[in-house]
CSV table of C-alpha atoms in Angstrom, one decimal:
chain,number,residue,atom,x,y,z
A,2,MET,CA,-0.1,-0.1,0.0
A,3,LYS,CA,1.3,3.4,-0.7
A,4,ASN,CA,1.7,5.9,2.0
A,5,ILE,CA,0.8,9.4,2.7
A,6,ARG,CA,4.0,10.1,4.5
A,7,PRO,CA,5.8,11.3,1.2
A,8,LEU,CA,3.1,14.0,0.8
A,9,ILE,CA,3.7,15.1,4.4
A,10,GLY,CA,7.4,15.2,3.9
A,11,ALA,CA,7.2,17.0,0.6
A,12,LEU,CA,5.1,19.9,2.2
A,13,SER,CA,7.6,20.3,5.3
A,14,VAL,CA,11.2,20.5,4.7
A,15,SER,CA,12.6,20.7,1.2
A,16,LEU,CA,16.2,19.4,0.5
A,17,LEU,CA,18.7,20.7,-2.0
A,18,ALA,CA,18.1,19.7,-5.6
A,19,THR,CA,20.5,17.7,-7.5
A,20,LEU,CA,20.8,17.5,-11.4
A,21,PRO,CA,17.8,15.5,-12.5
A,22,LEU,CA,19.2,14.1,-15.9
A,23,ASP,CA,18.5,10.6,-16.3
A,24,ALA,CA,19.5,9.8,-12.7
A,25,ALA,CA,16.2,8.1,-11.8
A,26,GLU,CA,16.8,5.7,-14.7
A,27,LYS,CA,20.3,4.9,-13.8
A,28,ALA,CA,19.3,4.4,-10.2
A,29,LYS,CA,16.5,1.8,-10.8
A,30,SER,CA,16.6,-1.1,-8.5
A,31,LYS,CA,17.8,-4.1,-10.3
A,32,ALA,CA,18.9,-7.7,-9.5
A,33,PRO,CA,21.6,-8.8,-9.2
A,34,VAL,CA,23.1,-5.6,-7.9
A,35,ALA,CA,26.5,-5.3,-6.5
A,36,PRO,CA,26.5,-4.2,-3.0
A,37,ALA,CA,28.1,-0.7,-2.5
A,38,PRO,CA,31.0,-0.2,-0.4
A,39,THR,CA,30.2,1.4,3.0
A,40,ALA,CA,32.2,3.7,5.1
A,41,PRO,CA,33.1,2.8,8.7
A,42,ALA,CA,30.2,3.3,11.0
A,43,GLU,CA,30.5,5.9,13.7
A,44,PRO,CA,30.0,4.8,17.3
A,45,ALA,CA,26.1,4.6,18.2
A,46,ALA,CA,24.8,7.2,20.4
A,47,GLU,CA,23.7,6.2,23.9
A,48,LYS,CA,20.3,8.3,23.9
A,49,ALA,CA,19.6,11.3,22.0
A,50,PRO,CA,19.7,14.4,24.2
A,51,SER,CA,16.6,16.5,24.5
A,52,LEU,CA,16.4,19.7,22.1
A,53,PRO,CA,16.0,23.1,23.7
A,54,ALA,CA,12.4,24.4,23.6
A,55,VAL,CA,13.3,27.0,21.1
A,56,VAL,CA,16.0,25.9,18.8
A,57,ALA,CA,16.2,29.1,16.7
A,58,VAL,CA,14.8,32.6,16.6
A,59,VAL,CA,14.4,33.9,12.9
A,60,GLU,CA,13.9,37.6,12.6
A,61,GLY,CA,11.9,37.6,15.9
A,62,ALA,CA,10.0,34.4,15.0
A,63,GLU,CA,10.7,31.2,17.0
A,64,ILE,CA,11.4,27.7,15.7
A,65,LYS,CA,10.4,25.1,18.4
A,66,GLY,CA,12.5,22.2,19.3
A,67,ALA,CA,9.4,19.8,19.0
A,68,ASP,CA,9.0,21.0,15.4
A,69,LEU,CA,12.6,20.3,14.6
A,70,GLU,CA,12.3,16.8,16.1
A,71,LYS,CA,9.0,16.2,14.1
A,72,ASN,CA,10.6,17.2,10.8
A,73,PHE,CA,13.9,15.3,11.6
A,74,ASN,CA,11.9,12.1,12.5
A,75,GLY,CA,10.0,12.6,9.3
A,76,PHE,CA,13.0,12.7,7.2
A,77,LEU,CA,14.4,9.6,8.8
A,78,THR,CA,11.1,7.7,8.2
A,79,SER,CA,11.0,8.9,4.5
A,80,ARG,CA,14.5,7.3,4.1
A,81,GLN,CA,13.8,4.2,6.3
A,82,ILE,CA,16.5,5.1,8.8
A,83,PRO,CA,15.8,3.9,12.3
A,84,ALA,CA,16.3,6.7,14.6
A,85,ASP,CA,17.6,4.5,17.5
A,86,ALA,CA,20.5,3.3,15.5
A,87,LEU,CA,21.7,6.8,14.6
A,88,PRO,CA,25.2,7.7,15.9
A,89,ALA,CA,25.3,11.0,18.1
A,90,ALA,CA,27.5,12.9,15.5
A,91,GLU,CA,25.1,11.9,12.6
A,92,ARG,CA,22.0,13.0,14.6
A,93,ALA,CA,23.7,16.4,15.4
A,94,ARG,CA,24.5,17.0,11.7
A,95,GLY,CA,21.0,15.9,10.8
A,96,TYR,CA,19.5,18.4,13.2
A,97,ALA,CA,21.7,21.0,11.9
A,98,MET,CA,20.8,20.3,8.3
A,99,ILE,CA,17.1,20.3,8.9
A,100,LEU,CA,17.2,23.4,11.0
A,101,GLU,CA,18.8,25.2,8.4
A,102,GLU,CA,16.2,24.3,5.9
A,103,MET,CA,13.5,25.4,8.5
A,104,ILE,CA,15.3,28.7,8.8
A,105,LYS,CA,15.1,29.4,5.1
A,106,GLU,CA,11.4,28.3,5.0
A,107,LYS,CA,10.5,30.6,7.8
A,108,LEU,CA,12.5,33.5,6.1
A,109,ILE,CA,10.7,32.8,2.9
A,110,GLU,CA,7.2,32.3,4.5
A,111,LYS,CA,7.5,35.7,6.0
A,112,ARG,CA,8.3,37.5,2.8
A,113,ALA,CA,5.6,35.6,0.9
A,114,ALA,CA,2.9,36.2,3.3
A,115,ALA,CA,0.9,38.6,1.0
A,116,VAL,CA,1.0,36.1,-1.8
A,117,LYS,CA,-2.5,34.9,-2.7
A,118,VAL,CA,-3.4,31.4,-3.3
A,119,THR,CA,-6.8,30.1,-4.2
A,120,ASP,CA,-8.8,27.3,-2.7
A,121,GLU,CA,-9.0,25.7,-6.3
A,122,GLU,CA,-5.2,25.8,-6.4
A,123,VAL,CA,-4.8,23.9,-3.1
A,124,THR,CA,-7.4,21.3,-4.2
A,125,GLU,CA,-5.7,20.7,-7.5
A,126,THR,CA,-2.3,20.3,-5.9
A,127,PHE,CA,-3.6,17.9,-3.2
A,128,LYS,CA,-5.3,15.9,-5.8
A,129,LYS,CA,-1.9,15.6,-7.8
A,130,PHE,CA,0.0,14.5,-4.8
A,131,THR,CA,-2.6,12.0,-3.8
A,132,ALA,CA,-3.4,10.5,-7.2
A,133,ASN,CA,-1.6,7.4,-6.7
A,134,LEU,CA,-2.4,6.8,-3.1
A,135,GLY,CA,-5.7,5.0,-3.6
A,136,SER,CA,-9.4,6.1,-3.2
A,137,GLU,CA,-10.4,9.1,-1.3
A,138,GLU,CA,-11.5,7.1,1.7
A,139,GLU,CA,-8.0,5.3,1.7
A,140,VAL,CA,-6.2,8.7,1.5
A,141,LYS,CA,-8.3,9.9,4.7
A,142,LYS,CA,-7.5,6.8,6.4
A,143,GLN,CA,-3.8,7.3,5.9
A,144,ILE,CA,-4.0,11.0,6.9
A,145,ALA,CA,-5.6,9.9,10.1
A,146,ALA,CA,-3.1,7.2,10.7
A,147,SER,CA,-0.2,9.7,10.2
A,148,GLY,CA,-1.5,12.0,12.8
A,149,GLN,CA,-2.3,14.7,10.5
A,150,THR,CA,-5.6,16.3,9.5
A,151,LEU,CA,-6.8,17.2,6.0
A,152,GLU,CA,-7.1,20.8,7.0
A,153,ALA,CA,-3.5,20.8,8.2
A,154,ILE,CA,-2.2,19.2,5.1
A,155,ARG,CA,-4.3,21.7,2.9
A,156,GLU,CA,-2.8,24.6,5.0
A,157,ASN,CA,0.7,23.1,4.3
A,158,ILE,CA,0.0,23.1,0.7
A,159,ARG,CA,-1.2,26.7,0.7
A,160,THR,CA,1.9,27.9,2.5
A,161,SER,CA,4.2,25.8,0.1
A,162,LEU,CA,2.4,27.1,-2.9
A,163,ARG,CA,2.8,30.7,-1.5
A,164,GLN,CA,6.3,30.4,-1.1
A,165,ASP,CA,6.9,28.8,-4.5
A,166,HIS,CA,4.9,31.7,-6.2
A,167,TRP,CA,6.9,34.4,-4.4
A,168,LEU,CA,10.3,32.6,-5.3
A,169,ASP,CA,9.2,32.1,-9.0
A,170,ALA,CA,8.6,36.0,-9.1
A,171,GLU,CA,11.9,36.7,-7.5
A,172,VAL,CA,13.6,34.4,-10.1
A,173,VAL,CA,11.9,36.3,-12.8
A,174,LYS,CA,13.0,39.6,-11.4
A,175,ALA,CA,16.6,38.3,-11.3
A,176,GLY,CA,16.5,37.5,-15.0
A,177,GLY,CA,14.8,34.0,-15.0
A,178,VAL,CA,16.0,31.0,-16.8
A,179,SER,CA,16.0,30.8,-20.5
A,180,ASP,CA,16.5,28.1,-23.4
A,181,LYS,CA,19.8,30.0,-23.9
A,182,ASP,CA,21.0,29.4,-20.2
A,183,ALA,CA,20.1,25.7,-20.7
A,184,GLU,CA,22.0,25.5,-24.0
A,185,THR,CA,25.0,27.1,-22.4
A,186,PHE,CA,25.2,24.7,-19.5
A,187,TYR,CA,24.7,21.8,-21.8
A,188,LYS,CA,27.5,22.8,-24.0
A,189,GLU,CA,29.8,23.5,-21.0
A,190,ASN,CA,29.0,20.2,-19.3
A,191,THR,CA,28.8,17.7,-22.1
A,192,ASP,CA,30.3,15.0,-19.9
A,193,LYS,CA,27.2,15.2,-17.6
A,194,PHE,CA,24.9,14.1,-20.6
A,195,GLN,CA,26.7,10.8,-21.7
A,196,LYS,CA,24.7,7.7,-21.5
A,197,PRO,CA,26.9,4.6,-21.2
A,198,PRO,CA,26.4,1.4,-23.4
A,199,GLU,CA,23.6,-0.5,-22.0
A,200,VAL,CA,22.5,-4.1,-22.3
A,201,ARG,CA,19.0,-5.6,-21.7
A,202,ALA,CA,19.2,-9.1,-20.4
A,203,SER,CA,17.1,-11.7,-18.6
A,204,HIS,CA,18.5,-14.4,-16.3
A,205,ILE,CA,17.7,-17.5,-14.6
A,206,LEU,CA,19.3,-17.9,-11.1
A,207,VAL,CA,20.1,-21.0,-9.3
A,208,ARG,CA,21.0,-19.7,-5.8
A,209,ILE,CA,24.0,-21.0,-3.9
A,210,PRO,CA,23.5,-20.7,0.0
A,211,PRO,CA,26.4,-18.9,1.9
A,212,GLU,CA,29.2,-21.1,2.9
A,213,SER,CA,28.1,-24.1,0.9
A,214,LYS,CA,30.0,-27.2,0.8
A,215,PRO,CA,31.9,-27.9,-2.7
A,216,GLU,CA,29.7,-30.8,-3.4
A,217,VAL,CA,26.7,-28.4,-3.1
A,218,VAL,CA,28.2,-26.0,-5.4
A,219,VAL,CA,29.0,-28.7,-7.9
A,220,GLU,CA,25.3,-29.7,-7.8
A,221,LYS,CA,24.1,-26.3,-8.4
A,222,GLN,CA,26.4,-25.8,-11.3
A,223,LYS,CA,25.1,-29.0,-12.9
A,224,ALA,CA,21.4,-27.8,-12.3
A,225,ALA,CA,22.3,-24.3,-14.0
A,226,GLN,CA,24.0,-26.3,-16.9
A,227,ALA,CA,20.8,-28.4,-17.4
A,228,ILE,CA,18.7,-25.1,-17.7
A,229,ALA,CA,21.1,-23.6,-20.3
A,230,ASP,CA,21.1,-26.7,-22.2
A,231,ARG,CA,17.2,-26.7,-22.2
A,232,VAL,CA,17.1,-23.2,-23.5
A,233,LYS,CA,19.6,-23.8,-26.1
A,234,LYS,CA,17.6,-26.6,-27.3
A,235,GLY,CA,14.6,-24.3,-27.9
A,236,GLU,CA,12.6,-24.2,-24.6
A,237,ASP,CA,11.1,-20.7,-23.8
A,238,PHE,CA,13.5,-18.7,-21.7
A,239,ALA,CA,10.7,-16.7,-20.0
A,240,LYS,CA,8.7,-19.7,-19.1
A,241,LEU,CA,11.7,-21.4,-17.5
A,242,ALA,CA,12.6,-18.4,-15.7
A,243,LYS,CA,9.1,-18.2,-14.1
A,244,GLU,CA,9.3,-21.9,-13.2
A,245,LEU,CA,13.1,-22.4,-12.1
A,246,SER,CA,14.7,-19.1,-11.4
A,247,GLU,CA,15.4,-18.5,-7.5
A,248,ASP,CA,15.3,-14.8,-8.2
A,249,PRO,CA,12.0,-13.8,-6.4
A,250,SER,CA,11.3,-11.1,-9.0
A,251,ALA,CA,11.3,-13.8,-11.8
A,252,LYS,CA,7.6,-14.8,-11.1
A,253,GLU,CA,6.7,-11.1,-12.1
A,254,ASN,CA,9.3,-10.3,-14.8
A,255,SER,CA,10.1,-13.7,-16.2
A,256,GLY,CA,13.8,-12.9,-15.5
A,257,ASP,CA,13.8,-9.8,-17.5
A,258,LEU,CA,16.2,-7.1,-15.9
A,259,ASN,CA,15.6,-4.3,-18.4
A,260,PHE,CA,18.4,-2.2,-19.5
A,261,PHE,CA,21.3,-1.7,-17.3
A,262,ALA,CA,24.8,-0.2,-17.4
A,263,LYS,CA,27.8,-2.2,-16.7
A,264,GLU,CA,28.4,-0.9,-13.2
A,265,GLN,CA,24.9,-1.6,-12.2
A,266,MET,CA,25.4,-5.3,-11.9
A,267,VAL,CA,27.9,-7.4,-9.9
A,268,PRO,CA,31.1,-7.7,-12.0
A,269,GLU,CA,30.9,-11.3,-13.0
A,270,PHE,CA,27.3,-10.9,-14.4
A,271,SER,CA,28.2,-7.7,-16.4
A,272,GLU,CA,31.4,-9.1,-17.7
A,273,ALA,CA,29.4,-11.8,-19.3
A,274,ALA,CA,26.5,-9.9,-20.5
A,275,PHE,CA,28.5,-7.2,-22.1
A,276,LYS,CA,30.4,-9.7,-24.1
A,277,MET,CA,27.5,-11.5,-25.3
A,278,LYS,CA,25.4,-10.9,-28.7
A,279,LYS,CA,21.8,-10.1,-28.9
A,280,ASP,CA,19.8,-13.5,-28.3
A,281,GLU,CA,22.7,-15.4,-27.2
A,282,ILE,CA,22.4,-17.8,-24.3
A,283,SER,CA,25.5,-18.0,-21.7
A,284,GLU,CA,26.9,-20.9,-20.0
A,285,PRO,CA,26.2,-20.8,-16.2
A,286,VAL,CA,28.0,-17.6,-14.7
A,287,ARG,CA,29.1,-17.8,-11.2
A,288,SER,CA,28.4,-14.7,-8.8
A,289,GLN,CA,28.1,-14.1,-5.1
A,290,PHE,CA,24.3,-15.0,-5.6
A,291,GLY,CA,24.8,-18.3,-7.3
A,292,TYR,CA,24.8,-19.4,-11.0
A,293,HIS,CA,23.1,-17.3,-13.8
A,294,VAL,CA,22.0,-18.5,-17.0
A,295,ILE,CA,21.8,-15.2,-19.0
A,296,LYS,CA,20.1,-14.2,-22.3
A,297,VAL,CA,21.0,-10.9,-23.9
A,298,THR,CA,17.9,-9.4,-25.4
A,299,ASP,CA,18.9,-6.0,-26.7
A,300,ARG,CA,21.7,-3.4,-26.7
A,301,HIS,CA,22.2,0.3,-26.6
A,302,ASP,CA,25.4,2.0,-27.8
A,303,ALA,CA,26.9,4.8,-25.8
A,304,GLU,CA,25.3,8.2,-26.8
A,305,THR,CA,25.1,11.8,-25.8
A,306,VAL,CA,21.6,12.6,-24.7
A,307,ALA,CA,20.1,15.4,-27.0
A,308,LEU,CA,19.5,18.8,-25.5
A,309,GLU,CA,16.0,18.7,-26.5
A,310,THR,CA,15.5,15.6,-24.5
A,311,VAL,CA,16.9,17.0,-21.2
A,312,LYS,CA,15.9,20.5,-21.7
A,313,PRO,CA,12.7,20.5,-19.5
A,314,LYS,CA,14.7,18.8,-16.5
A,315,LEU,CA,17.8,21.2,-17.3
A,316,LEU,CA,15.7,24.3,-17.0
A,317,ALA,CA,14.0,23.1,-13.7
A,318,PHE,CA,17.6,22.4,-12.4
A,319,LEU,CA,18.9,25.7,-13.4
A,320,LYS,CA,15.9,27.4,-11.8
A,321,GLY,CA,16.3,25.3,-8.6
A,322,GLN,CA,20.0,26.8,-8.6
A,323,LYS,CA,18.8,30.2,-8.7
A,324,VAL,CA,16.3,29.5,-6.0
A,325,GLU,CA,18.8,28.1,-3.7
A,326,THR,CA,21.2,31.0,-4.4
A,327,LEU,CA,18.4,33.5,-3.4
A,328,LYS,CA,17.6,31.6,-0.4
A,329,LYS,CA,21.2,31.6,0.7
A,330,GLU,CA,21.4,35.5,0.1
A,331,ILE,CA,18.3,36.0,2.2
A,332,ARG,CA,19.6,33.6,5.0
A,333,ASP,CA,23.1,35.3,5.0
A,334,LYS,CA,21.6,38.8,5.7
A,335,ALA,CA,19.0,37.7,8.1
A,336,GLU,CA,19.0,38.1,11.9
A,337,VAL,CA,19.0,34.5,13.1
A,338,LYS,CA,19.9,33.1,16.6
A,339,ILE,CA,20.5,29.3,16.8
A,340,ASN,CA,20.3,27.6,20.2
A,341,LEU,CA,22.1,24.4,19.1
A,342,PRO,CA,25.7,23.6,19.4
A,343,ALA,CA,27.8,23.4,16.2
A,344,PRO,CA,27.7,19.8,14.8
A,345,PRO,CA,31.0,17.8,14.6
A,346,PRO,CA,32.5,18.0,11.0
A,347,GLU,CA,31.7,15.3,8.4
A,348,PRO,CA,34.4,12.5,8.7
A,349,ALA,CA,37.1,12.3,6.0
A,350,PRO,CA,36.2,9.6,3.5
A,351,ALA,CA,38.1,6.4,3.8
A,352,VAL,CA,40.7,5.9,1.2
A,353,SER,CA,40.9,2.5,-0.2
A,354,ALA,CA,44.2,0.9,-1.2
A,355,PRO,CA,44.7,0.2,-4.9
A,356,VAL,CA,44.2,-3.4,-5.9
A,357,PRO,CA,47.0,-4.6,-8.1
A,358,ALA,CA,46.0,-6.1,-11.5
A,359,PRO,CA,46.6,-9.8,-11.6
A,360,ALA,CA,49.9,-10.9,-13.2
A,361,LYS,CA,49.6,-12.1,-16.9
């Protein structure tokens, strides 16, 4: 079931935008995906200290500690981060990040107070946000379960729209964003618009449990080979994937992994798939998950994404940059008192030792 929480989060603290150019496509969840390396964890906190009753005073207006805590917890929930497991230093940096956004929001809210927003506009925006959350009755249940009220959410929408309209007008006053701006950025950052070669493949997975004995591995390899032989003799790959693959998603996608770039899969899988021709069937390929029988179904060569394709997202990105610059300028000039200690600095990233290439 889809949840109302993303709507609530979208109407409170807004985080800095990043360049939205095909990132969503590249970040699609795929299987099998290589696990990303993780930085060493900081020591866990004992218990989170209580926040002051007033965490900041912004041009005379107070920001309550309870509101910061609520926004902070909503931020963690939206990213499925358990609050109890968060180290003290990370929690302090998180509070500081969220508070800065709340300060900027408070400053913009004050300047946008006179902007008019109609009830019709609020209703239309609410419908857009909740279009995929189920029936009207289901949306009401989710709102109630979240501890919010429909009236409060509508008022949050009105506030958000008021601020957006004011910021839009200020961006226009500052010269706006034009097609020429997008073209200039595109030409000066061509490397950001490169799509790597992609392969579309399906697979049938024969899992190998961790720490399996050699004889079990041999049996799994034989089972994968038998599947590969059946496909090569003409049996339908999709049908066999649904019946035999131990990848849970195979029941729904018949083993199809859609298009992926080389770095999106575990190395053994990618190395095999990118060497194969369209419609070719592999011998069993071993990875950390087990043995894969792979079928390549399509390929895309590397290409530069055309300006016209990315222009709408690029214009939105450039506008977002101007908005953030405007917010920073307002923040820098504003009278703000913060009642939180400065957070500890971010830890330096761990440097991995280079891995020597195997001798030939």
